PDB file of C-alpha atoms and ligand atoms in Angstrom:
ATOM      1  CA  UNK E   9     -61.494 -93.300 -49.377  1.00  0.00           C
ATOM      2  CA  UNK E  10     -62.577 -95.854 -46.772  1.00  0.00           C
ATOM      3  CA  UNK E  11     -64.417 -93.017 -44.345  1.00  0.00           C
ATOM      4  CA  UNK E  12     -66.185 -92.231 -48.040  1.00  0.00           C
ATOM      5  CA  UNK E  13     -67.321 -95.557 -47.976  1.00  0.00           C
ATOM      6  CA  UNK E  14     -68.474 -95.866 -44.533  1.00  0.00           C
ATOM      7  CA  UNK E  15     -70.457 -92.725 -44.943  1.00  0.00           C
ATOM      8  CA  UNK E  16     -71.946 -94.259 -48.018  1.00  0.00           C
ATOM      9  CA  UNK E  17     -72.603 -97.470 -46.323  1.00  0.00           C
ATOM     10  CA  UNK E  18     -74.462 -95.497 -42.818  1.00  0.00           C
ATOM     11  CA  UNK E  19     -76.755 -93.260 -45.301  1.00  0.00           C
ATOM     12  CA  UNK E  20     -77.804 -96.519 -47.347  1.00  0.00           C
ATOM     13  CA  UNK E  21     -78.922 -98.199 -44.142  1.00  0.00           C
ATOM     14  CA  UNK E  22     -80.217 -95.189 -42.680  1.00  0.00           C
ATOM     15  CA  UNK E  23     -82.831 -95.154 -46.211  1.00  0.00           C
ATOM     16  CA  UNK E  24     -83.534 -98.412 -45.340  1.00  0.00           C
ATOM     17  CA  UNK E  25     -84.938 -98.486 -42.366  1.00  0.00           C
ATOM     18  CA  UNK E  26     -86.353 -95.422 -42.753  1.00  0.00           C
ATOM     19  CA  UNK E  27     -88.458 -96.741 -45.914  1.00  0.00           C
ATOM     20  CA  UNK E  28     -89.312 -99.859 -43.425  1.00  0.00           C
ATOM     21  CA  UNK E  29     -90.786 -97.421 -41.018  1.00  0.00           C
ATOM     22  CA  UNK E  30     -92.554 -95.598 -43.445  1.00  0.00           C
ATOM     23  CA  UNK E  31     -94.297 -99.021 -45.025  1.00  0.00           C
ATOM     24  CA  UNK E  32     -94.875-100.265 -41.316  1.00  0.00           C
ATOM     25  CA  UNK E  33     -96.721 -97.123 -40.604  1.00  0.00           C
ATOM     26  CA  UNK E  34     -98.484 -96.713 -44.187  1.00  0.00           C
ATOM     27  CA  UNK E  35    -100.558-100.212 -44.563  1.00  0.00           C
ATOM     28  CA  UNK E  36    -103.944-100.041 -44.675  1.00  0.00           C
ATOM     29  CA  UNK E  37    -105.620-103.352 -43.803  1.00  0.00           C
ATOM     30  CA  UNK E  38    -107.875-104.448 -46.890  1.00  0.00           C
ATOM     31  CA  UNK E  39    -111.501-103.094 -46.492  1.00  0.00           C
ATOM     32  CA  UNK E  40    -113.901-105.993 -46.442  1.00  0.00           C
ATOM     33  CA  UNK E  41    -116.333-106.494 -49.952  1.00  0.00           C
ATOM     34  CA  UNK E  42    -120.032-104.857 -49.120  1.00  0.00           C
ATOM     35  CA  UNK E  43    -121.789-107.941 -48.065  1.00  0.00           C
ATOM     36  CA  UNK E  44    -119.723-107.945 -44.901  1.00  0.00           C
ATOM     37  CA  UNK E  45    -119.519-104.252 -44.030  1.00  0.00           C
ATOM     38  CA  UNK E  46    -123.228-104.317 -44.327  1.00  0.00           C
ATOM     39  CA  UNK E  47    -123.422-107.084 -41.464  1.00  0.00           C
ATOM     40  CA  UNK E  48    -124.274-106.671 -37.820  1.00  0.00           C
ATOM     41  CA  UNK E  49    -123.318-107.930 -34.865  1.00  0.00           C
ATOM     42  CA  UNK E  50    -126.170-110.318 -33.876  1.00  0.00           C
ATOM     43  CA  UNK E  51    -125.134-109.758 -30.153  1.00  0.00           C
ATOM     44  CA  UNK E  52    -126.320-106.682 -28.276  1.00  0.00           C
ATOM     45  CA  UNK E  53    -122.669-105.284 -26.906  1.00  0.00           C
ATOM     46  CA  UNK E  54    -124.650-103.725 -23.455  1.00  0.00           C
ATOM     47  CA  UNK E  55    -126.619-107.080 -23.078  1.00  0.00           C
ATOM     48  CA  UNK E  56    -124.941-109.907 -23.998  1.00  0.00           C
ATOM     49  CA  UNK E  57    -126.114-113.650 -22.673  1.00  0.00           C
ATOM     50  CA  UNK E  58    -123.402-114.318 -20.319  1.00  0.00           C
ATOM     51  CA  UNK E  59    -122.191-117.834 -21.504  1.00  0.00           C
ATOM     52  CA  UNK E  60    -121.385-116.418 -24.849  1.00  0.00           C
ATOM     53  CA  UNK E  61    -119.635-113.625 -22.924  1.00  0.00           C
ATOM     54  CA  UNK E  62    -117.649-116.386 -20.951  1.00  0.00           C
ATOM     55  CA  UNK E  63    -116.880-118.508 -23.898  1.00  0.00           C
ATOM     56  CA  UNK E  64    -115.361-115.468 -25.989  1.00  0.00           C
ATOM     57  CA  UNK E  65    -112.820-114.516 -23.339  1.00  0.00           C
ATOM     58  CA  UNK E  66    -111.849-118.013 -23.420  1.00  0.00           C
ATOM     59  CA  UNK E  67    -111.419-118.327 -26.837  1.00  0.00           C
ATOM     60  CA  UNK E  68    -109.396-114.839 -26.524  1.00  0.00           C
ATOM     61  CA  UNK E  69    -106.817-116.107 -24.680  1.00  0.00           C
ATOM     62  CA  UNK E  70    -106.796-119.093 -26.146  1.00  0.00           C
ATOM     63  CA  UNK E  71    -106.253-117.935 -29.755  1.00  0.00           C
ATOM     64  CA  UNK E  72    -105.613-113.938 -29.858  1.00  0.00           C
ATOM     65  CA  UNK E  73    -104.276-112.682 -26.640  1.00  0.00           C
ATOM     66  CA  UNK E  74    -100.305-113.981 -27.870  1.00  0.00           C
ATOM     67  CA  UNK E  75    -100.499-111.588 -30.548  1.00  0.00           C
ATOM     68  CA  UNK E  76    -103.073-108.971 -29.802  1.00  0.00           C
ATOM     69  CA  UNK E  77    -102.382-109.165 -26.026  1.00  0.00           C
ATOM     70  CA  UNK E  78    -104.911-109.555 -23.173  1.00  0.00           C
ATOM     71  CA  UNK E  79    -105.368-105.968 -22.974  1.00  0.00           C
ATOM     72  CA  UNK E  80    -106.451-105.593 -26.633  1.00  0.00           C
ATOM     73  CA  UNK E  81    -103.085-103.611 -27.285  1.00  0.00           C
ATOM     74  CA  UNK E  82    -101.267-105.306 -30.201  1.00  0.00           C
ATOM     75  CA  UNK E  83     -98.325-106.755 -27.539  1.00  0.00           C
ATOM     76  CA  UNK E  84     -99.150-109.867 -26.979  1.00  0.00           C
ATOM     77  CA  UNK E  85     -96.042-112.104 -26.230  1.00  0.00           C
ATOM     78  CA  UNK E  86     -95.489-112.976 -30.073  1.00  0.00           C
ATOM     79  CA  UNK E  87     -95.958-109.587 -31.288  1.00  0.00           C
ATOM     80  CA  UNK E  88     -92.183-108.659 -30.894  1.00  0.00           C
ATOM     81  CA  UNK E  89     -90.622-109.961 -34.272  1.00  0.00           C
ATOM     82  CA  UNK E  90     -93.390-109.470 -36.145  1.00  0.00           C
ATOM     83  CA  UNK E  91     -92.703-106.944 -39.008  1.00  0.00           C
ATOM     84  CA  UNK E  92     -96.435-106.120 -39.359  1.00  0.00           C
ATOM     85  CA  UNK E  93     -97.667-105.635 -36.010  1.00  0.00           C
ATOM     86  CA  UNK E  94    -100.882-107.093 -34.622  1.00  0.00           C
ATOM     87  CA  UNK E  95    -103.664-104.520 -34.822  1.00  0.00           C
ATOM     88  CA  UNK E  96    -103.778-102.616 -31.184  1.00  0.00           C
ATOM     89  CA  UNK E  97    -107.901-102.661 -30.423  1.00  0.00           C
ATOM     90  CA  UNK E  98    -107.610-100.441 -27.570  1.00  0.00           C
ATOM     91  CA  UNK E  99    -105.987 -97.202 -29.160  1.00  0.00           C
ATOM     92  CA  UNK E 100    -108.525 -94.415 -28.408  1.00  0.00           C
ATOM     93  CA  UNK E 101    -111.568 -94.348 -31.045  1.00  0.00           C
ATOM     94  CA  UNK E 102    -109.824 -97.263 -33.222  1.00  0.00           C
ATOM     95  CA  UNK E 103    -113.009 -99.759 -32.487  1.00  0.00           C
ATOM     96  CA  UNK E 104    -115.421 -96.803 -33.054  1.00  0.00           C
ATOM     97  CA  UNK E 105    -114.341 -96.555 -36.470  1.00  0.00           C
ATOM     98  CA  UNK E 106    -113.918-100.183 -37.556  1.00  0.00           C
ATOM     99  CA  UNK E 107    -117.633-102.103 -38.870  1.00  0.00           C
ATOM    100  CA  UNK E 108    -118.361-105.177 -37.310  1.00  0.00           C
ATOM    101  CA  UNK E 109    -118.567-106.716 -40.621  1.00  0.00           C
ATOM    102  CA  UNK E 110    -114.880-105.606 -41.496  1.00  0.00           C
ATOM    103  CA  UNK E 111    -113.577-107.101 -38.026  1.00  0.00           C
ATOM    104  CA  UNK E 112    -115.666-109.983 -38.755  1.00  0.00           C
ATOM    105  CA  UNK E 113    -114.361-110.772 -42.481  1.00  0.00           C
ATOM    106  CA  UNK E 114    -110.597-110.514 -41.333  1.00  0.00           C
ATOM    107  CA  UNK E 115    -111.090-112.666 -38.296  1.00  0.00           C
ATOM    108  CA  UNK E 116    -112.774-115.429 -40.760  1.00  0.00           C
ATOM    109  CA  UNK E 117    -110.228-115.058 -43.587  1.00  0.00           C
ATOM    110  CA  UNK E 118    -106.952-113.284 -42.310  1.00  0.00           C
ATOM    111  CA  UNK E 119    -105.279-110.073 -43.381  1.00  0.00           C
ATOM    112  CA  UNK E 120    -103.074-111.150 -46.581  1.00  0.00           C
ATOM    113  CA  UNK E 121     -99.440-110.342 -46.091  1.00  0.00           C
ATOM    114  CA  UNK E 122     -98.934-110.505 -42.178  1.00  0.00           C
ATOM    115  CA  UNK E 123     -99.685-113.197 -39.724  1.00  0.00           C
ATOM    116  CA  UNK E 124    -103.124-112.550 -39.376  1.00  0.00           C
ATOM    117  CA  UNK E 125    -104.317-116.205 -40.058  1.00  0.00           C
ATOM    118  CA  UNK E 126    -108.040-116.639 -40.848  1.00  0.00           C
ATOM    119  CA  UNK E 127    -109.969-118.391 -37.810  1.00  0.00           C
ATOM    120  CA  UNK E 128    -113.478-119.432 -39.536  1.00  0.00           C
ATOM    121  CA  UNK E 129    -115.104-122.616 -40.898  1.00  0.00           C
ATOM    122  CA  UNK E 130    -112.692-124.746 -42.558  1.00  0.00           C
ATOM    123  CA  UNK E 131    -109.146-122.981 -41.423  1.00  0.00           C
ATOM    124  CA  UNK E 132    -107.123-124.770 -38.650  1.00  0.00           C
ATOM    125  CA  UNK E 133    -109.001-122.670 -35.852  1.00  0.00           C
ATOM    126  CA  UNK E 134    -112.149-124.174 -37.547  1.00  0.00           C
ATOM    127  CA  UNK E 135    -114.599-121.346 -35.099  1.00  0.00           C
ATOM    128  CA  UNK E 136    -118.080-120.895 -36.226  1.00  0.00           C
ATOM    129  CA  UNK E 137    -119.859-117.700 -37.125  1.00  0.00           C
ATOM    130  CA  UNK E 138    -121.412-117.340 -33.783  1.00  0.00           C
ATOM    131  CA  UNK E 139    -118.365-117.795 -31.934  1.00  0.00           C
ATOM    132  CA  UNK E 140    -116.471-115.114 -34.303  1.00  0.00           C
ATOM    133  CA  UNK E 141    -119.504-112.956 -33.415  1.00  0.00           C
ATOM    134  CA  UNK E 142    -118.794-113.907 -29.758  1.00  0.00           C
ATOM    135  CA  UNK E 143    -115.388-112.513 -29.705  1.00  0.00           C
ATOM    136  CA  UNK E 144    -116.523-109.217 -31.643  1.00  0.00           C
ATOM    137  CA  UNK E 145    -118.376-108.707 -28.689  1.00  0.00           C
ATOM    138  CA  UNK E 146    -115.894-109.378 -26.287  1.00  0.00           C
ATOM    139  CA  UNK E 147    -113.419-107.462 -27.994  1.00  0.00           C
ATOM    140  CA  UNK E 148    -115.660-104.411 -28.153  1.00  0.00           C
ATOM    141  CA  UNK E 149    -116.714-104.509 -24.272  1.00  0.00           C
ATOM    142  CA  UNK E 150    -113.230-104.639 -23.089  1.00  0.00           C
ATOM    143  CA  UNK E 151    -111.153-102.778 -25.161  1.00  0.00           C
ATOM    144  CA  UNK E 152    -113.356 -99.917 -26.564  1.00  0.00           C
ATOM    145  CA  UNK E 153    -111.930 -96.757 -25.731  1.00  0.00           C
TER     146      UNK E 153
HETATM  147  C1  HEC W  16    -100.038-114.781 -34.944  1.00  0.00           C
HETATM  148  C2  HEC W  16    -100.529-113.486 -34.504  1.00  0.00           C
HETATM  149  C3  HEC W  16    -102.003-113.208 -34.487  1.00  0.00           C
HETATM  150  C4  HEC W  16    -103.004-113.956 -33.877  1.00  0.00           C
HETATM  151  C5  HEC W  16    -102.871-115.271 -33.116  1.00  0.00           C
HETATM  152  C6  HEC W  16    -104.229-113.220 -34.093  1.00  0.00           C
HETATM  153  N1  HEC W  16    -103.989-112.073 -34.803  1.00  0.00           N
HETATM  154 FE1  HEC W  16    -105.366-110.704 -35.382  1.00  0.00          FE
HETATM  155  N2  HEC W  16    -103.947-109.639 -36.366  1.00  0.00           N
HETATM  156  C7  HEC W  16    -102.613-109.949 -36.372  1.00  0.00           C
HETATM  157  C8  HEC W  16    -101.920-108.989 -37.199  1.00  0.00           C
HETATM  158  C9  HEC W  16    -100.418-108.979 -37.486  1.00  0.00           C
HETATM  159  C10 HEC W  16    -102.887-108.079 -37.670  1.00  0.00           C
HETATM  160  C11 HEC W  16    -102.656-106.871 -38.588  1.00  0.00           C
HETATM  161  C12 HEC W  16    -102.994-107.290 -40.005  1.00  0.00           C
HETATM  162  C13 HEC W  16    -102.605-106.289 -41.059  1.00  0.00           C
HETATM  163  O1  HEC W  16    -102.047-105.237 -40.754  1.00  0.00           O
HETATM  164  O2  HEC W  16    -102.867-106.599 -42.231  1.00  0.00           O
HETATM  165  C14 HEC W  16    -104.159-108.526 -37.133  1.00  0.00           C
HETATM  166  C15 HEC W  16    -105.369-107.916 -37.401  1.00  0.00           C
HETATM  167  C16 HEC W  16    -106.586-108.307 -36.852  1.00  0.00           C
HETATM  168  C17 HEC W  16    -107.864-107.687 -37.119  1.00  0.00           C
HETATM  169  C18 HEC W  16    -108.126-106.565 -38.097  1.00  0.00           C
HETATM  170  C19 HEC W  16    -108.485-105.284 -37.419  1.00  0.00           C
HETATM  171  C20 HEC W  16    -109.073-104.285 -38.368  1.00  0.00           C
HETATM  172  O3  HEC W  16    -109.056-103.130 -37.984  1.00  0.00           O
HETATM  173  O4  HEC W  16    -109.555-104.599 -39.457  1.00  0.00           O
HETATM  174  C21 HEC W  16    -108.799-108.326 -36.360  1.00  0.00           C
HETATM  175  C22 HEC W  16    -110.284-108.054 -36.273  1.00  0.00           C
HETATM  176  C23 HEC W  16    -108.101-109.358 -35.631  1.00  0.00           C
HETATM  177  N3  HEC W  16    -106.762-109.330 -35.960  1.00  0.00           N
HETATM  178  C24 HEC W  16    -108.701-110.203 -34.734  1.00  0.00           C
HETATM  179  C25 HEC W  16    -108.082-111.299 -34.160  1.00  0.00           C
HETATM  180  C26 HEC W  16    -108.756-112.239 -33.292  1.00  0.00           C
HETATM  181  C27 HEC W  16    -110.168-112.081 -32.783  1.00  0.00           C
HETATM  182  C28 HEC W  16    -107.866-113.230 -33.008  1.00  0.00           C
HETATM  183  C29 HEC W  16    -108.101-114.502 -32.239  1.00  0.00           C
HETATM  184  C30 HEC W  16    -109.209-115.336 -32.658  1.00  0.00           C
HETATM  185  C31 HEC W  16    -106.613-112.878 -33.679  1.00  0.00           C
HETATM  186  N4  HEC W  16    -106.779-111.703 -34.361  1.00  0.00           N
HETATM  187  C32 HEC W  16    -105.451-113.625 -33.598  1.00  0.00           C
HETATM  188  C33 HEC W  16    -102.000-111.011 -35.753  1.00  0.00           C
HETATM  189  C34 HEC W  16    -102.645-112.035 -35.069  1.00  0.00           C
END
């Protein structure tokens, strides 16, 4: 009777997790309404001023690379108990296929439902549009693969 139980007990935790794994890998980040995905990036990736350049990567470090990590690959230092993991910008063709005005509306607003907090005008992070723009461009120079 007890062993019964035990096996009971091992498959119901064994669903469990698995489920977990299935949701982690499953989410879809929310698409961005159409007056974003129809924005640009003002800044020219290949010839970007160099101060804005220099200012991004600060601001990366600053505010992104604990979570996203410096390399771009979603394992930055707080990254480990996080049940939705930060995105991972440097997976082969994953910045190829992502608008700048989707990257641009989650960086302003956050992605409901995980820790992705919203960095524009008016959140805590309080950046402005053209610094946002500035770390789009950072983002896609160095970890663009
Ligand atoms: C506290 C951790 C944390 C910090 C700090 C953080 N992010 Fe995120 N970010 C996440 C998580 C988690 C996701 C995944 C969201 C989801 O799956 O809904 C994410 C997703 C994103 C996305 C969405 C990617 C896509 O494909 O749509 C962008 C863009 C992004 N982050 C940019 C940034 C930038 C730029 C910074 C710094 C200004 C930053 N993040 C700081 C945790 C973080």
């Amino acid at each position: 009777m007890k062993i019964k139980n035990l096996i009971y007990y091992s498959v119901g935790i064994t669903l469990v997790a698995a489920s977990m794994v299935t949701h982690a890998a499953d989410r879809k980040i929310e698409t961005a309404p159409p007056e974003f995905l129809k924005m640009s990036n003002p800044n020219d990736v290949d010839d970007v001023d160099k101060k804005i350049m220099k200012n991004a990567k600060k601001l990366y470090k600053m505010k992104c690379k604990k979570c996203h990590g410096s390399d771009g690959d979603g394992k930055g230092s707080a990254a480990d108990d996080m049940e939705v993991k930060p995105t991972a910008f440097n997976k082969p063709g994953y910045l190829k296929t992502r608008k700048d005005g989707q990257l641009f509306w989650i960086l302003k607003k956050g992605s409901k439902g995980s820790e992705m907090e919203g960095f524009g005008p008016g959140t805590d992070a309080n950046l402005s549009d053209e610094e946002m723009w500035g770390i789009i461009t950072y983002m896609r120079s160095e970890f663009t693969k």
